[in-house]
CSV table of C-alpha atoms in Angstrom, one decimal:
chain,number,residue,atom,x,y,z
A,1410,MET,CA,91.8,179.6,128.3
A,1411,PHE,CA,88.2,180.8,128.4
A,1412,SER,CA,85.7,178.0,129.1
A,1413,TRP,CA,82.0,178.4,129.8
A,1414,GLN,CA,81.6,174.8,130.8
A,1415,THR,CA,83.3,175.1,134.2
A,1416,GLN,CA,81.8,178.4,135.2
A,1417,PRO,CA,78.3,179.5,136.4
A,1418,LEU,CA,76.0,180.8,133.7
A,1419,THR,CA,76.5,184.5,133.7
A,1420,GLY,CA,75.6,187.1,131.1
A,1421,LEU,CA,79.2,187.3,129.9
A,1422,ASN,CA,79.5,183.5,129.6
A,1423,PHE,CA,76.2,183.5,127.7
A,1424,LEU,CA,77.6,186.0,125.3
A,1425,GLY,CA,80.7,183.9,124.9
A,1426,MET,CA,78.5,180.9,124.1
A,1427,VAL,CA,76.5,182.8,121.5
A,1428,ILE,CA,79.7,184.0,119.9
A,1429,GLY,CA,81.0,180.4,119.9
A,1430,ALA,CA,77.9,179.2,118.2
A,1431,VAL,CA,77.9,181.9,115.6
A,1432,ILE,CA,81.6,181.1,114.8
A,1433,VAL,CA,80.6,177.4,114.3
A,1434,LEU,CA,77.7,178.5,112.0
A,1435,MET,CA,80.0,180.7,109.9
A,1436,VAL,CA,82.7,178.1,109.7
A,1437,VAL,CA,80.2,175.4,108.8
A,1438,LEU,CA,78.7,177.5,106.0
A,1439,VAL,CA,82.1,178.2,104.5
A,1440,VAL,CA,83.1,174.5,104.9
A,1441,VAL,CA,79.9,173.4,103.2
A,1442,MET,CA,80.5,175.8,100.3
A,1443,TYR,CA,84.0,174.4,99.8
A,1444,THR,CA,82.9,170.8,100.4
A,1445,ILE,CA,80.6,171.3,97.3
A,1446,TYR,CA,83.5,172.8,95.3
A,1447,PHE,CA,85.9,170.0,96.5
A,1448,GLU,CA,83.3,167.4,95.5
A,1449,ARG,CA,82.9,168.8,92.0
A,1450,LYS,CA,86.7,169.2,91.6
A,1451,VAL,CA,87.5,165.7,92.9
A,1452,ILE,CA,84.8,163.9,90.9
A,1453,GLY,CA,85.9,166.1,87.9
A,1454,TRP,CA,89.5,164.9,88.2
A,1455,MET,CA,88.4,161.2,88.7
A,1456,GLN,CA,86.3,161.4,85.6
A,1457,ASN,CA,89.1,163.1,83.7
A,1458,ARG,CA,87.4,166.5,83.6
A,1459,ILE,CA,88.5,169.8,84.9
A,1460,GLY,CA,85.6,170.7,87.1
A,1461,PRO,CA,84.5,174.2,88.0
A,1462,ASN,CA,87.2,176.7,86.9
A,1463,ARG,CA,85.5,179.9,85.7
A,1464,VAL,CA,84.3,181.9,88.7
A,1465,GLY,CA,87.3,183.3,90.6
A,1466,PRO,CA,90.8,181.7,90.6
A,1467,PHE,CA,90.5,177.9,90.0
A,1468,GLY,CA,86.8,178.3,90.3
A,1469,LEU,CA,87.1,178.9,94.0
A,1470,LEU,CA,84.0,181.2,94.0
A,1471,GLN,CA,81.8,178.9,92.1
A,1472,SER,CA,79.8,177.7,95.2
A,1473,ALA,CA,79.4,181.3,96.4
A,1474,ALA,CA,78.0,182.3,93.0
A,1475,ASP,CA,75.6,179.3,93.1
A,1476,VAL,CA,74.3,180.4,96.5
A,1477,PHE,CA,73.7,184.0,95.3
A,1478,LYS,CA,72.1,182.7,92.2
A,1479,LEU,CA,69.6,180.6,94.3
A,1480,LEU,CA,69.0,183.6,96.5
A,1481,LEU,CA,67.9,185.6,93.5
A,1482,LYS,CA,65.6,182.9,92.1
A,1483,GLU,CA,61.8,183.1,92.4
A,1484,ASP,CA,60.3,181.1,95.2
A,1485,ILE,CA,57.5,179.1,93.5
A,1486,VAL,CA,54.9,177.3,95.6
A,1487,PRO,CA,52.8,175.0,93.4
A,1488,ALA,CA,49.0,175.7,93.5
A,1489,ASN,CA,48.2,172.2,94.6
A,1490,ALA,CA,50.8,172.0,97.4
A,1491,ASP,CA,50.0,172.2,101.1
A,1492,ARG,CA,51.3,175.7,101.3
A,1493,LEU,CA,52.3,175.9,105.0
A,1494,MET,CA,53.9,172.4,105.1
A,1495,PHE,CA,55.6,173.0,101.8
A,1496,MET,CA,57.2,176.2,103.2
A,1497,ILE,CA,58.3,174.9,106.6
A,1498,ALA,CA,59.6,171.4,105.5
A,1499,PRO,CA,63.1,172.6,104.4
A,1500,ILE,CA,63.4,174.4,107.7
A,1501,ILE,CA,62.5,171.3,109.6
A,1502,ALA,CA,65.1,169.4,107.5
A,1503,PHE,CA,67.8,172.0,108.1
A,1504,VAL,CA,67.6,172.9,111.8
A,1505,PRO,CA,68.6,169.4,113.2
A,1506,SER,CA,71.4,169.2,110.7
A,1507,PHE,CA,73.0,172.2,112.3
A,1508,MET,CA,72.0,171.2,115.9
A,1509,VAL,CA,73.9,168.0,115.8
A,1510,LEU,CA,77.1,170.0,115.4
A,1511,ALA,CA,76.7,171.3,119.0
A,1512,VAL,CA,78.2,168.1,120.5
A,1513,ILE,CA,81.1,167.5,118.1
A,1514,PRO,CA,84.5,168.2,119.8
A,1515,TYR,CA,86.4,170.2,117.2
A,1516,THR,CA,89.4,171.2,119.2
A,1517,ALA,CA,91.2,170.3,122.5
A,1518,ALA,CA,89.6,173.5,124.0
A,1519,HIS,CA,85.9,172.7,124.5
A,1520,VAL,CA,84.7,176.2,123.8
A,1521,PHE,CA,82.7,175.2,120.7
A,1522,THR,CA,81.3,172.0,122.1
A,1523,ALA,CA,78.5,171.1,124.4
A,1524,GLY,CA,79.9,168.3,126.6
A,1525,LEU,CA,76.6,166.5,126.8
A,1526,ASN,CA,76.7,163.2,128.7
A,1527,VAL,CA,74.3,161.8,126.1
A,1528,GLY,CA,76.2,163.2,123.1
A,1529,VAL,CA,76.0,160.2,120.8
A,1530,LEU,CA,72.3,159.6,121.6
A,1531,TYR,CA,71.7,163.3,121.0
A,1532,TYR,CA,73.3,163.1,117.5
A,1533,ILE,CA,71.3,159.9,116.5
A,1534,ALA,CA,68.0,161.3,117.9
A,1535,LEU,CA,68.3,164.7,116.2
A,1536,SER,CA,69.5,163.3,112.9
A,1537,SER,CA,66.3,161.3,112.7
A,1538,ILE,CA,64.2,164.5,112.8
A,1539,SER,CA,65.5,165.5,109.4
A,1540,ILE,CA,63.6,162.5,108.0
A,1541,VAL,CA,60.4,164.2,109.0
A,1542,GLY,CA,61.4,167.3,107.0
A,1543,ILE,CA,62.1,165.2,104.0
A,1544,VAL,CA,58.9,163.2,104.1
A,1545,LEU,CA,56.9,166.3,104.8
A,1546,GLY,CA,58.5,168.1,101.8
A,1547,GLY,CA,57.7,165.1,99.6
A,1548,TRP,CA,54.1,164.9,100.8
A,1549,ALA,CA,53.3,168.6,100.8
A,1550,SER,CA,54.5,169.1,97.2
A,1551,ASN,CA,51.5,167.0,96.1
A,1552,ASN,CA,53.7,165.6,93.3
A,1553,LYS,CA,54.0,161.9,92.6
A,1554,TYR,CA,57.7,162.0,92.1
A,1555,SER,CA,58.1,164.0,95.3
A,1556,LEU,CA,55.9,161.6,97.3
A,1557,VAL,CA,57.7,158.5,96.1
A,1558,GLY,CA,61.1,160.1,96.6
A,1559,GLY,CA,60.2,161.2,100.1
A,1560,LEU,CA,58.8,157.8,101.1
A,1561,ARG,CA,61.9,156.0,99.6
A,1562,SER,CA,64.1,158.4,101.4
A,1563,ALA,CA,62.4,157.7,104.7
A,1564,ALA,CA,62.4,153.9,104.2
A,1565,GLN,CA,66.1,154.0,103.4
A,1566,MET,CA,67.1,156.4,106.2
A,1567,ILE,CA,65.2,154.5,108.9
A,1568,SER,CA,66.5,151.2,107.6
A,1569,TYR,CA,70.1,152.4,107.7
A,1570,GLU,CA,69.8,154.2,111.0
A,1571,ILE,CA,69.6,150.9,112.8
A,1572,PRO,CA,73.0,149.6,111.6
A,1573,LEU,CA,74.4,153.1,112.2
A,1574,GLY,CA,73.2,153.0,115.8
A,1575,LEU,CA,74.4,149.5,116.3
A,1576,SER,CA,77.9,150.1,114.8
A,1577,ILE,CA,78.5,153.0,117.3
A,1578,LEU,CA,77.6,150.7,120.3
A,1579,GLY,CA,81.0,148.9,120.0
A,1580,VAL,CA,82.8,152.2,120.6
A,1581,ILE,CA,80.6,153.0,123.6
A,1582,MET,CA,81.3,149.6,125.1
A,1583,LEU,CA,85.0,150.3,124.8
A,1584,SER,CA,84.9,153.8,126.1
A,1585,GLY,CA,82.1,153.5,128.7
A,1586,SER,CA,80.6,156.9,127.8
A,1587,LEU,CA,78.2,158.6,125.5
A,1588,ASN,CA,80.1,161.9,125.9
A,1589,LEU,CA,82.1,162.6,122.7
A,1590,ASN,CA,84.8,164.5,124.6
A,1591,THR,CA,85.4,161.4,126.8
A,1592,ILE,CA,85.4,159.1,123.8
A,1593,VAL,CA,88.2,161.2,122.2
A,1594,ALA,CA,90.1,161.2,125.5
A,1595,HIS,CA,89.8,157.5,125.8
A,1596,GLN,CA,91.2,156.8,122.4
A,1597,ALA,CA,94.4,158.6,123.3
A,1598,THR,CA,95.0,156.2,126.2
A,1599,ASP,CA,93.4,153.0,124.9
A,1600,ARG,CA,95.9,150.2,124.5
A,1601,PHE,CA,94.7,149.4,121.0
A,1602,GLY,CA,94.9,153.0,119.9
A,1603,TRP,CA,92.1,154.7,117.9
A,1604,TYR,CA,88.9,152.8,117.9
A,1605,ILE,CA,89.2,152.1,114.1
A,1606,ILE,CA,91.6,149.3,115.0
A,1607,PRO,CA,89.6,147.3,117.7
A,1608,GLN,CA,86.3,148.4,116.0
A,1609,ILE,CA,87.2,147.8,112.4
A,1610,ILE,CA,84.0,145.9,111.7
A,1611,GLY,CA,82.0,148.6,113.4
A,1612,PHE,CA,83.8,151.2,111.3
A,1613,VAL,CA,83.0,149.5,108.0
A,1614,VAL,CA,79.3,149.2,109.0
A,1615,PHE,CA,79.4,152.8,110.1
A,1616,VAL,CA,80.8,154.1,106.8
A,1617,ILE,CA,78.3,152.2,104.7
A,1618,ALA,CA,75.4,153.2,106.9
A,1619,ALA,CA,76.6,156.8,106.9
A,1620,ILE,CA,76.6,156.9,103.1
A,1621,ALA,CA,73.1,155.5,103.0
A,1622,GLU,CA,71.9,157.9,105.6
A,1623,LEU,CA,73.3,160.8,103.5
A,1624,ASN,CA,71.4,159.5,100.5
A,1625,ARG,CA,74.6,159.5,98.5
A,1626,THR,CA,75.8,157.3,95.7
A,1627,PRO,CA,75.7,154.3,95.6
A,1628,PHE,CA,72.6,154.7,97.8
A,1629,ASP,CA,71.1,157.8,96.2
A,1630,LEU,CA,67.9,156.2,95.1
A,1631,PRO,CA,65.6,158.9,96.6
A,1632,GLU,CA,67.1,161.2,94.0
A,1633,ALA,CA,67.4,158.7,91.2
A,1634,GLU,CA,67.0,161.3,88.5
A,1635,SER,CA,66.3,158.7,85.8
A,1636,GLU,CA,63.1,157.6,87.6
A,1637,LEU,CA,62.2,160.2,90.1
A,1638,VAL,CA,63.4,163.5,88.6
A,1639,ALA,CA,64.9,165.1,91.8
A,1640,GLY,CA,63.1,163.0,94.5
A,1641,TYR,CA,61.5,164.8,97.4
A,1642,PHE,CA,62.6,168.3,96.3
A,1643,THR,CA,61.4,168.1,92.7
A,1644,GLU,CA,58.9,171.0,93.3
A,1645,TYR,CA,61.3,173.2,95.3
A,1646,THR,CA,63.0,176.2,93.8
A,1647,GLY,CA,65.3,179.0,94.9
A,1648,PHE,CA,66.3,179.3,98.5
A,1649,ARG,CA,64.1,176.6,99.8
A,1650,PHE,CA,65.8,174.1,97.5
A,1651,ALA,CA,69.1,175.6,98.7
A,1652,PHE,CA,68.2,174.7,102.3
A,1653,TYR,CA,67.6,171.1,101.4
A,1654,MET,CA,71.0,171.0,99.6
A,1655,LEU,CA,72.6,172.9,102.6
A,1656,SER,CA,71.2,170.4,105.1
A,1657,GLU,CA,72.5,167.5,103.0
A,1658,TYR,CA,76.0,168.9,102.9
A,1659,VAL,CA,75.9,169.9,106.6
A,1660,TYR,CA,75.2,166.3,107.2
A,1661,VAL,CA,78.1,165.2,105.1
A,1662,PHE,CA,80.3,167.4,107.3
A,1663,ALA,CA,78.5,166.2,110.5
A,1664,ILE,CA,78.8,162.6,109.8
A,1665,ALA,CA,82.4,162.9,108.8
A,1666,SER,CA,83.0,164.7,112.1
A,1667,LEU,CA,81.2,162.0,114.0
A,1668,GLY,CA,83.2,159.3,112.3
A,1669,THR,CA,86.4,161.1,113.0
A,1670,THR,CA,85.5,161.6,116.6
A,1671,LEU,CA,84.3,158.0,117.2
A,1672,PHE,CA,86.8,156.0,115.2
A,1673,LEU,CA,89.8,158.2,114.1
A,1674,GLY,CA,90.7,159.7,117.4
A,1675,GLY,CA,89.0,163.1,117.0
A,1676,TRP,CA,91.4,166.0,117.4
A,1677,GLU,CA,94.2,163.8,118.9
A,1678,GLY,CA,97.5,163.9,117.0
A,1679,PRO,CA,101.1,164.9,117.5
A,1680,PHE,CA,102.9,168.2,116.5
A,1681,LEU,CA,100.0,169.9,114.7
A,1682,PRO,CA,97.4,171.9,116.6
A,1683,SER,CA,94.3,170.0,117.5
A,1684,TRP,CA,91.8,171.8,115.2
A,1685,LEU,CA,94.1,171.1,112.2
A,1686,TRP,CA,94.2,167.4,113.0
A,1687,PHE,CA,90.4,167.4,113.2
A,1688,ALA,CA,90.2,169.3,109.9
A,1689,LEU,CA,92.6,166.8,108.2
A,1690,LYS,CA,90.9,163.7,109.4
A,1691,THR,CA,87.4,165.0,108.6
A,1692,SER,CA,88.6,166.1,105.1
A,1693,LEU,CA,90.0,162.6,104.6
A,1694,PHE,CA,86.6,161.1,105.6
A,1695,ILE,CA,84.8,163.5,103.2
A,1696,PHE,CA,87.2,162.7,100.4
A,1697,PHE,CA,86.5,159.0,100.9
A,1698,LEU,CA,82.7,159.7,100.5
A,1699,PHE,CA,83.4,161.5,97.2
A,1700,TRP,CA,85.7,158.8,96.1
A,1701,VAL,CA,83.0,156.2,96.6
A,1702,ARG,CA,80.5,158.4,94.7
A,1703,ALA,CA,82.9,158.6,91.7
A,1704,THR,CA,83.5,154.9,91.8
A,1705,MET,CA,80.3,153.1,92.4
A,1706,PRO,CA,77.1,152.8,90.3
A,1707,ARG,CA,73.7,153.2,91.9
A,1708,ILE,CA,72.3,150.0,93.4
A,1709,ARG,CA,68.6,148.8,93.0
A,1710,ILE,CA,66.1,149.6,95.7
A,1711,ASP,CA,65.4,145.9,96.5
A,1712,GLN,CA,69.2,145.3,96.9
A,1713,LEU,CA,69.4,148.4,99.0
A,1714,MET,CA,66.7,147.5,101.5
A,1715,SER,CA,67.7,143.8,101.8
A,1716,PHE,CA,71.4,144.8,102.3
A,1717,ALA,CA,70.5,146.9,105.3
A,1718,TRP,CA,68.4,144.2,107.0
A,1719,LYS,CA,70.1,141.0,105.8
A,1720,VAL,CA,73.7,142.0,105.9
A,1721,LEU,CA,74.5,145.1,107.9
A,1722,ILE,CA,72.2,144.5,110.9
A,1723,PRO,CA,73.4,140.9,111.5
A,1724,VAL,CA,77.0,142.0,111.0
A,1725,ALA,CA,76.6,144.9,113.4
A,1726,LEU,CA,74.9,142.7,116.0
A,1727,PHE,CA,77.7,140.2,115.6
A,1728,ASN,CA,80.2,143.0,116.1
A,1729,ILE,CA,78.6,143.9,119.5
A,1730,LEU,CA,78.8,140.3,120.7
A,1731,LEU,CA,82.4,140.0,119.5
A,1732,THR,CA,83.3,143.2,121.2
A,1733,GLY,CA,81.6,142.1,124.4
A,1734,ALA,CA,83.3,138.7,124.4
A,1735,LEU,CA,86.7,140.0,123.5
A,1736,SER,CA,86.7,142.7,126.2
A,1737,LEU,CA,85.8,140.0,128.7
A,1738,ILE,CA,88.7,137.8,127.7
A,1739,LEU,CA,91.4,140.4,127.0
B,1222,MET,CA,78.1,174.1,135.2
B,1223,TYR,CA,76.6,171.1,133.4
B,1224,GLY,CA,73.3,173.0,132.6
B,1225,SER,CA,75.3,175.4,130.5
B,1226,ASN,CA,75.7,172.7,127.9
B,1227,PHE,CA,72.0,172.6,127.3
B,1228,VAL,CA,71.9,176.3,127.0
B,1229,PHE,CA,74.5,175.9,124.3
B,1230,VAL,CA,72.3,173.4,122.6
B,1231,LEU,CA,69.4,175.8,122.7
B,1232,ILE,CA,71.6,178.5,121.2
B,1233,PHE,CA,72.3,176.1,118.3
B,1234,LEU,CA,68.5,175.5,118.0
B,1235,ALA,CA,67.8,179.3,117.8
B,1236,LEU,CA,70.6,180.0,115.4
B,1237,GLY,CA,69.7,177.0,113.2
B,1238,ALA,CA,66.0,178.2,113.0
B,1239,LEU,CA,67.0,181.9,112.6
B,1240,LEU,CA,69.2,181.3,109.5
B,1241,PRO,CA,66.5,179.7,107.2
B,1242,ILE,CA,63.7,181.8,108.6
B,1243,SER,CA,65.4,185.1,108.2
B,1244,SER,CA,66.8,184.4,104.8
B,1245,LEU,CA,63.5,183.0,103.5
B,1246,THR,CA,61.1,185.6,104.9
B,1247,ILE,CA,63.1,188.8,105.4
B,1248,ILE,CA,66.1,188.9,103.1
B,1249,GLY,CA,64.7,186.7,100.4
B,1250,PRO,CA,61.6,188.7,99.3
B,1251,LEU,CA,63.8,191.8,98.9
B,1252,LEU,CA,66.1,190.1,96.4
B,1253,ARG,CA,63.9,187.7,94.4
B,1254,PRO,CA,61.3,188.3,91.9
B,1255,SER,CA,57.7,187.2,92.5
B,1256,ARG,CA,55.6,186.9,89.4
B,1257,PRO,CA,53.3,183.9,89.9
B,1258,SER,CA,51.4,182.6,87.0
B,1259,ARG,CA,49.1,179.6,86.6
B,1260,ALA,CA,51.4,177.7,84.3
B,1261,LYS,CA,54.3,178.2,86.7
B,1262,GLU,CA,52.3,176.9,89.6
B,1263,THR,CA,51.2,173.7,88.0
B,1264,THR,CA,52.6,170.5,89.5
B,1265,TYR,CA,55.6,169.1,87.5
B,1266,GLU,CA,54.8,165.9,85.8
B,1267,SER,CA,57.4,165.6,83.1
B,1268,GLY,CA,55.9,168.4,81.0
B,1269,LEU,CA,52.4,166.8,80.8
B,1270,GLU,CA,49.2,168.0,82.3
B,1271,PRO,CA,49.2,166.4,85.8
B,1272,ILE,CA,46.8,163.5,86.1
B,1273,GLY,CA,44.9,163.5,89.5
B,1274,ASP,CA,47.0,164.5,92.5
B,1275,ALA,CA,49.6,162.7,94.6
B,1276,ARG,CA,47.2,162.0,97.4
B,1277,ALA,CA,47.0,158.4,96.1
B,1278,ARG,CA,47.5,155.1,97.8
B,1279,PHE,CA,51.0,153.9,98.1
B,1280,ASN,CA,52.6,150.6,98.8
B,1281,VAL,CA,52.0,149.0,102.2
B,1282,ARG,CA,55.7,147.9,102.4
B,1283,TYR,CA,56.7,151.3,103.7
B,1284,TYR,CA,54.6,150.6,106.8
B,1285,LEU,CA,56.1,147.2,107.3
B,1286,PHE,CA,59.6,148.7,107.3
B,1287,ALA,CA,58.4,151.5,109.6
B,1288,LEU,CA,57.1,148.9,112.1
B,1289,LEU,CA,60.4,146.9,112.0
B,1290,PHE,CA,62.3,150.2,112.4
B,1291,VAL,CA,60.3,151.0,115.6
B,1292,ILE,CA,61.1,147.5,117.1
B,1293,PHE,CA,64.8,147.7,116.3
B,1294,ASP,CA,65.2,151.4,117.2
B,1295,VAL,CA,63.8,150.6,120.7
B,1296,GLU,CA,66.2,147.8,120.9
B,1297,ILE,CA,69.1,150.2,120.2
B,1298,VAL,CA,67.8,152.6,123.0
B,1299,PHE,CA,67.8,149.6,125.4
B,1300,LEU,CA,71.4,148.7,124.3
B,1301,TYR,CA,72.9,152.1,124.8
B,1302,PRO,CA,72.8,152.2,128.7
B,1303,TRP,CA,73.9,148.6,128.7
B,1304,ALA,CA,76.9,149.5,126.6
B,1305,VAL,CA,77.8,152.5,128.8
B,1306,GLU,CA,77.9,150.3,131.8
B,1307,TYR,CA,79.3,147.2,130.1
B,1308,ARG,CA,82.8,147.4,131.8
B,1309,HIS,CA,81.2,147.2,135.2
B,1310,LEU,CA,78.7,144.5,134.5
B,1311,GLY,CA,81.2,141.9,133.3
B,1312,ALA,CA,80.1,138.4,132.4
B,1313,PHE,CA,76.7,138.7,133.9
B,1314,GLY,CA,75.9,141.7,131.6
B,1315,PHE,CA,77.3,139.9,128.6
B,1316,VAL,CA,75.0,136.8,129.1
B,1317,GLU,CA,72.0,139.0,129.7
B,1318,MET,CA,72.5,140.9,126.6
B,1319,LEU,CA,73.2,137.7,124.7
B,1320,ILE,CA,69.7,136.6,125.6
B,1321,PHE,CA,68.2,140.0,124.6
B,1322,ILE,CA,69.9,140.1,121.2
B,1323,LEU,CA,69.0,136.4,120.6
B,1324,LEU,CA,65.3,137.2,121.1
B,1325,LEU,CA,65.6,140.1,118.6
B,1326,VAL,CA,67.5,137.9,116.1
B,1327,ILE,CA,64.7,135.4,116.3
B,1328,GLY,CA,62.3,138.3,115.4
B,1329,LEU,CA,64.5,139.3,112.5
B,1330,ALA,CA,64.7,135.8,111.3
B,1331,TYR,CA,60.9,135.5,111.5
B,1332,ALA,CA,60.5,138.7,109.4
B,1333,TRP,CA,63.1,137.4,107.0
B,1334,ARG,CA,61.3,134.0,106.6
B,1335,LYS,CA,57.9,135.7,106.2
B,1336,LYS,CA,59.5,137.6,103.3
B,1337,VAL,CA,58.9,141.0,104.9
B,1338,LEU,CA,62.4,142.1,104.0
B,1339,GLU,CA,61.9,141.4,100.3
B,1340,TRP,CA,61.3,144.4,98.2
B,1341,LYS,CA,59.4,143.4,95.1
């Protein structure tokens, strides 16, 4: 099997890496389009509606039609906005969302994955950069809704980043590595099985913090349309708006992939090929996120902030100490 | 070669930047109309004439949470290397981290008591 990781960096290997990265990009774009379709269908069914069913068979081309519609829309920059910042903010938000996918092990063959020894840290560090894009977009729009939406978003995302980081620590303590490939390999041989079993508290904290990081219901306050119109992207139109949406859904895929890798055994599984196992587990994770969205009402901002600091962080710290104590005893 | 991994990351950076930049500055202008008008470029404020601009003062609470975030994020950065080496450190490492986490919990409890964590 071709693998650029074990070989010296030659022109041919470089070409292979570029092709691998382009394949990841293409797959991600298709996955994101069908994630949006899947979300609309699932929520439609849960609310006793049909969901999109007009464009193409079963509405399968609905998301593609939406993308082309946005591509054809005028790109309006408000006269009062900070023009340069307004224009680059969606790009700053999007680039990290795609970059984090470089370390996710999709298959048993590591052709599409950078086996960084700091994989988990790389993910957490890069995903924080998107917050800059969001605050910048909100500030540069020079619109009160955008500003408040952007600031709320930032406050929420930085607050929930801490429990997210702490919940992963338990996994790292068990596997002794930040490399996502090694973490997957460890789960196959660990005596407790996948880390969702020994790290069940960590997993619960991870899922809650992940939903909040994604600004999704029940934590979608930055986009609370009844008070803030559309939050930080109120002033955005056309394809710039599309890139905010795109980065949001790429993060849905990324965080589901990360959760799969850390807690659900990654691509490990019997009989089926490894990529299919990965796809199944990730789809299950994504389905869960949509299920939560269809079930829960939005919570208030004071509840949101105090939940992160007064519940999730103490629980996550407790989980670290528990993991530490138990792995000393057992 | 381990360095190749970082080259792969750089390729992702280049592709991730290329996609929005090319579609926004090269392909986009060919496809979309551009008919700016004054009314279209006004700031949206629920259909009313915008009052002032958004360069206004906003609540200090956001800064307090930002400060707390910095403290706890640095804590996480300290915990990561410890967690990687945890299996080799044994009981000594556990006690040491217990003290470290205890100090931070005291900080969190102080912030809690001072009502920094309340959002009113």
